[in-house]
Short mmCIF file of C-alpha atoms in Angstrom, two decimals:
data_model
loop_
_atom_site.label_atom_id
_atom_site.label_comp_id
_atom_site.label_asym_id
_atom_site.label_seq_id
_atom_site.Cartn_x
_atom_site.Cartn_y
_atom_site.Cartn_z
CA ARG A 1 7.36 16.14 -7.48
CA LYS A 2 5.96 13.09 -5.70
CA GLU A 3 4.30 10.49 -7.87
CA VAL A 4 1.15 10.57 -5.77
CA GLU A 5 0.32 13.48 -3.48
CA GLN A 6 -2.34 13.81 -0.83
CA ASP A 7 -3.20 16.33 1.86
CA PRO A 8 -2.13 14.54 5.08
CA GLY A 9 -4.92 16.11 7.15
CA PRO A 10 -6.16 15.30 9.66
CA PHE A 11 -9.71 16.08 8.67
CA ASN A 12 -11.70 16.34 11.88
CA VAL A 13 -15.44 16.21 11.15
CA PRO A 14 -18.63 15.53 13.13
CA GLU A 15 -20.75 12.47 12.55
CA GLY A 16 -23.05 12.94 9.58
CA ALA A 17 -20.76 15.37 7.79
CA THR A 18 -19.69 15.08 4.18
CA VAL A 19 -15.95 15.11 3.59
CA ALA A 20 -13.90 15.05 0.40
CA PHE A 21 -10.30 14.08 -0.22
CA ASN A 22 -8.27 14.87 -3.30
CA CYS A 23 -5.17 13.25 -4.69
CA THR A 24 -2.93 14.20 -7.61
CA TYR A 25 -0.68 11.92 -9.62
CA SER A 26 2.22 12.71 -11.90
CA ASN A 27 2.35 9.86 -14.43
CA SER A 28 -0.03 10.55 -17.28
CA ALA A 29 0.36 6.91 -18.43
CA SER A 30 -1.27 5.59 -15.25
CA GLN A 31 -4.35 3.50 -15.94
CA SER A 32 -5.53 2.12 -12.61
CA PHE A 33 -6.61 4.12 -9.60
CA PHE A 34 -7.78 3.08 -6.19
CA TRP A 35 -8.62 4.24 -2.72
CA TYR A 36 -7.39 2.06 0.12
CA ARG A 37 -8.25 2.38 3.77
CA GLN A 38 -5.74 1.78 6.55
CA ASP A 39 -6.71 1.48 10.18
CA CYS A 40 -4.14 2.29 12.83
CA ARG A 41 -1.31 -0.28 12.91
CA LYS A 42 -3.05 -2.48 10.35
CA GLU A 43 -2.47 -3.36 6.73
CA PRO A 44 -4.19 -1.33 3.99
CA LYS A 45 -7.32 -2.74 2.43
CA LEU A 46 -9.01 -1.87 -0.80
CA LEU A 47 -11.91 0.54 -0.36
CA MET A 48 -12.82 1.04 -3.99
CA SER A 49 -11.47 1.26 -7.49
CA VAL A 50 -11.82 4.53 -9.36
CA TYR A 51 -13.24 4.46 -12.86
CA SER A 52 -13.21 7.15 -15.52
CA SER A 53 -16.96 7.47 -15.36
CA GLY A 54 -16.92 7.83 -11.59
CA ASN A 55 -18.35 5.24 -9.28
CA GLU A 56 -20.35 5.05 -6.10
CA ASP A 57 -20.48 2.48 -3.35
CA GLY A 58 -23.01 3.35 -0.71
CA ARG A 59 -21.84 6.50 1.04
CA PHE A 60 -18.59 6.60 -0.91
CA THR A 61 -18.12 8.22 -4.32
CA ALA A 62 -14.88 8.23 -6.29
CA GLN A 63 -14.10 10.44 -9.26
CA LEU A 64 -11.24 10.54 -11.72
CA ASN A 65 -10.15 13.60 -13.73
CA ARG A 66 -7.55 12.46 -16.24
CA ALA A 67 -7.01 15.89 -17.77
CA SER A 68 -6.03 17.37 -14.42
CA GLN A 69 -4.58 14.11 -13.12
CA TYR A 70 -6.46 14.01 -9.89
CA ILE A 71 -8.69 11.59 -8.04
CA SER A 72 -11.25 12.37 -5.40
CA LEU A 73 -13.10 10.48 -2.69
CA LEU A 74 -16.33 11.78 -1.20
CA ILE A 75 -17.75 10.33 2.00
CA ARG A 76 -21.32 11.24 2.87
CA ASP A 77 -23.02 10.89 6.25
CA SER A 78 -19.72 10.16 8.03
CA LYS A 79 -19.73 7.45 10.69
CA LEU A 80 -17.39 7.06 13.65
CA SER A 81 -16.18 3.87 12.00
CA ASP A 82 -14.96 5.86 8.99
CA SER A 83 -12.08 7.19 11.10
CA ALA A 84 -8.96 5.88 9.38
CA THR A 85 -6.26 6.90 6.93
CA TYR A 86 -7.30 6.93 3.28
CA LEU A 87 -4.61 6.11 0.79
CA CYS A 88 -4.70 7.17 -2.83
CA VAL A 89 -3.11 4.53 -5.03
CA VAL A 90 -2.03 4.76 -8.66
CA ASP A 91 -0.39 2.25 -10.93
CA THR A 92 2.92 3.04 -12.55
CA PRO A 93 3.41 1.17 -15.83
CA GLY A 94 6.81 -0.48 -15.86
CA MET A 95 9.19 -1.05 -18.74
CA ASP A 96 9.22 -4.74 -17.85
CA SER A 97 5.43 -5.02 -18.00
CA SER A 98 5.36 -5.12 -14.24
CA TYR A 99 2.44 -3.81 -12.30
CA LYS A 100 3.44 -1.42 -9.55
CA LEU A 101 1.07 0.42 -7.29
CA ILE A 102 2.34 3.65 -5.81
CA PHE A 103 0.73 4.84 -2.61
CA GLY A 104 0.16 8.36 -1.49
CA SER A 105 1.12 9.16 2.08
CA GLY A 106 -2.53 9.13 3.10
CA THR A 107 -5.15 11.48 4.44
CA ARG A 108 -6.19 10.94 8.01
CA LEU A 109 -9.89 11.25 8.84
CA LEU A 110 -11.21 11.64 12.37
CA VAL A 111 -14.98 11.49 12.81
CA ARG A 112 -16.12 12.81 16.20
CA PRO A 113 -19.46 12.14 17.96
CA SER B 1 -9.17 -18.95 -1.75
CA GLN B 2 -5.92 -17.06 -1.71
CA THR B 3 -4.13 -16.19 1.51
CA ILE B 4 -0.91 -14.43 2.34
CA HIS B 5 1.18 -15.13 5.40
CA GLN B 6 3.91 -12.89 6.70
CA TRP B 7 6.18 -13.39 9.69
CA PRO B 8 7.36 -12.53 12.22
CA ALA B 9 4.68 -10.06 13.21
CA THR B 10 6.88 -8.08 15.56
CA LEU B 11 10.58 -7.99 16.18
CA VAL B 12 13.10 -5.85 18.00
CA GLN B 13 16.64 -6.02 16.70
CA PRO B 14 19.89 -4.29 17.64
CA VAL B 15 21.73 -2.12 15.16
CA GLY B 16 24.10 -4.20 13.07
CA SER B 17 22.14 -7.44 13.42
CA PRO B 18 20.77 -9.35 10.40
CA LEU B 19 17.14 -9.45 9.33
CA SER B 20 14.95 -11.96 7.57
CA LEU B 21 11.25 -11.43 6.94
CA GLU B 22 9.33 -14.10 5.10
CA CYS B 23 6.15 -14.00 3.09
CA THR B 24 4.25 -16.81 1.42
CA VAL B 25 1.14 -16.78 -0.72
CA GLU B 26 -1.25 -19.69 -1.02
CA GLY B 27 -4.02 -20.43 -3.47
CA THR B 28 -2.55 -18.78 -6.54
CA SER B 29 0.32 -19.28 -8.93
CA ASN B 30 2.80 -16.87 -10.47
CA PRO B 31 1.74 -13.88 -8.41
CA ASN B 32 3.46 -10.51 -8.55
CA LEU B 33 5.00 -9.99 -5.12
CA TYR B 34 5.90 -6.77 -3.36
CA TRP B 35 7.64 -5.50 -0.24
CA TYR B 36 6.54 -2.12 1.08
CA ARG B 37 7.78 -0.23 4.11
CA GLN B 38 5.83 2.30 6.13
CA ALA B 39 7.79 4.50 8.50
CA ALA B 40 5.93 5.89 11.51
CA GLY B 41 3.33 8.42 10.35
CA ARG B 42 4.38 8.07 6.74
CA GLY B 43 3.03 6.54 3.55
CA LEU B 44 3.94 3.22 2.01
CA GLN B 45 7.22 3.09 0.15
CA LEU B 46 7.69 0.38 -2.45
CA LEU B 47 10.98 -1.40 -1.75
CA PHE B 48 11.03 -4.43 -4.06
CA TYR B 49 8.78 -6.20 -6.49
CA SER B 50 9.03 -9.49 -8.28
CA VAL B 51 7.24 -10.83 -11.34
CA GLY B 52 8.73 -14.33 -11.11
CA ILE B 53 11.19 -16.66 -9.41
CA GLY B 54 14.60 -15.06 -9.12
CA GLN B 55 13.35 -11.80 -10.66
CA ILE B 56 13.73 -8.91 -8.24
CA SER B 57 13.45 -5.21 -8.96
CA SER B 58 14.61 -2.69 -6.42
CA GLU B 59 12.90 0.66 -6.22
CA VAL B 60 15.25 2.53 -3.92
CA PRO B 61 18.89 2.05 -2.91
CA GLN B 62 19.03 0.87 0.66
CA ASN B 63 20.36 -1.49 3.22
CA LEU B 64 17.95 -4.26 2.27
CA SER B 65 17.72 -7.05 -0.27
CA ALA B 66 14.98 -9.37 -1.45
CA SER B 67 14.87 -12.86 -2.85
CA ARG B 68 12.23 -15.08 -4.41
CA PRO B 69 13.47 -18.66 -4.14
CA GLN B 70 10.07 -20.16 -4.93
CA ASP B 71 7.04 -19.00 -6.88
CA ARG B 72 5.02 -18.05 -3.82
CA GLN B 73 7.78 -17.13 -1.40
CA PHE B 74 9.29 -13.68 -0.98
CA ILE B 75 12.02 -12.88 1.53
CA LEU B 76 13.30 -9.53 2.73
CA SER B 77 16.77 -9.49 4.25
CA SER B 78 19.49 -7.31 5.63
CA LYS B 79 23.01 -8.20 6.69
CA LYS B 80 23.34 -5.27 9.11
CA LEU B 81 20.35 -3.30 10.28
CA LEU B 82 20.40 0.49 10.67
CA LEU B 83 18.23 2.58 12.97
CA SER B 84 16.52 3.96 9.89
CA ASP B 85 15.34 0.47 8.94
CA SER B 86 12.70 0.62 11.67
CA GLY B 87 9.19 0.54 10.31
CA PHE B 88 6.17 -1.48 9.33
CA TYR B 89 7.01 -3.92 6.54
CA LEU B 90 4.22 -5.18 4.36
CA CYS B 91 4.28 -7.98 1.86
CA ALA B 92 1.66 -7.91 -0.86
CA TRP B 93 0.62 -9.81 -3.95
CA THR B 94 -1.47 -9.36 -7.00
CA THR B 95 -2.25 -11.61 -9.91
CA GLY B 96 0.34 -12.09 -12.60
CA THR B 97 -1.88 -10.28 -15.07
CA GLY B 98 -1.61 -7.13 -13.06
CA GLY B 99 -4.22 -6.57 -10.46
CA PRO B 100 -6.38 -4.79 -9.94
CA GLU B 101 -6.33 -5.28 -6.22
CA LEU B 102 -3.22 -5.55 -4.06
CA PHE B 103 -3.59 -7.98 -1.16
CA PHE B 104 -1.47 -7.33 1.89
CA GLY B 105 -0.13 -9.53 4.62
CA GLU B 106 -0.67 -8.42 8.18
CA GLY B 107 2.72 -6.77 8.32
CA SER B 108 5.91 -7.06 10.34
CA ARG B 109 6.70 -4.30 12.78
CA LEU B 110 10.47 -3.88 13.09
CA THR B 111 12.15 -1.77 15.76
CA VAL B 112 15.89 -1.32 15.50
CA LEU B 113 17.55 -0.17 18.72
#
């Protein structure tokens, strides 16, 4: 089983639509969770952290379900500029106290006019 | 403010040739440093990480090696490139205390012919 799994998509939605992505992780000891955004041929950039209580940033809402070990990202009122690949990222506690972030393979979103 | 520089941005190398990618971080001390690789249409794979000078951990067996000769310098190398080494290589850093955010360089796109 992969450490972090995502539906690769693509999700093809019209402008203004609401779209949700899910991600599952395998390490129950993971403590930090994030969504990153990656534009084509660019480096990933942090979109938002995911907190146990859930958090919202404008049109974006992230949720964490520790019992089921999944993370979700909801995008409301989709814009053309939201077209990108969304990467689910989970930390993997290391024996050497290192901090390693494991990336899912990403979910591609295409927002059409 | 902190910045990360990675070079070269693009390179085309023949099979069997050596490789050296360099990454430096400015504006911080004792960062955790990472090398990721992203094959075409795939997710990010963690290759190496380092929590200090001379301390390198390898995540997957492969044709590559990494070194950290200075606190803020991270080098990815190969003695003989394979076709399968083609990809988008990303250097990243986070604070020595473990995050939360991972900051990426702009990436090096390697094509092995």
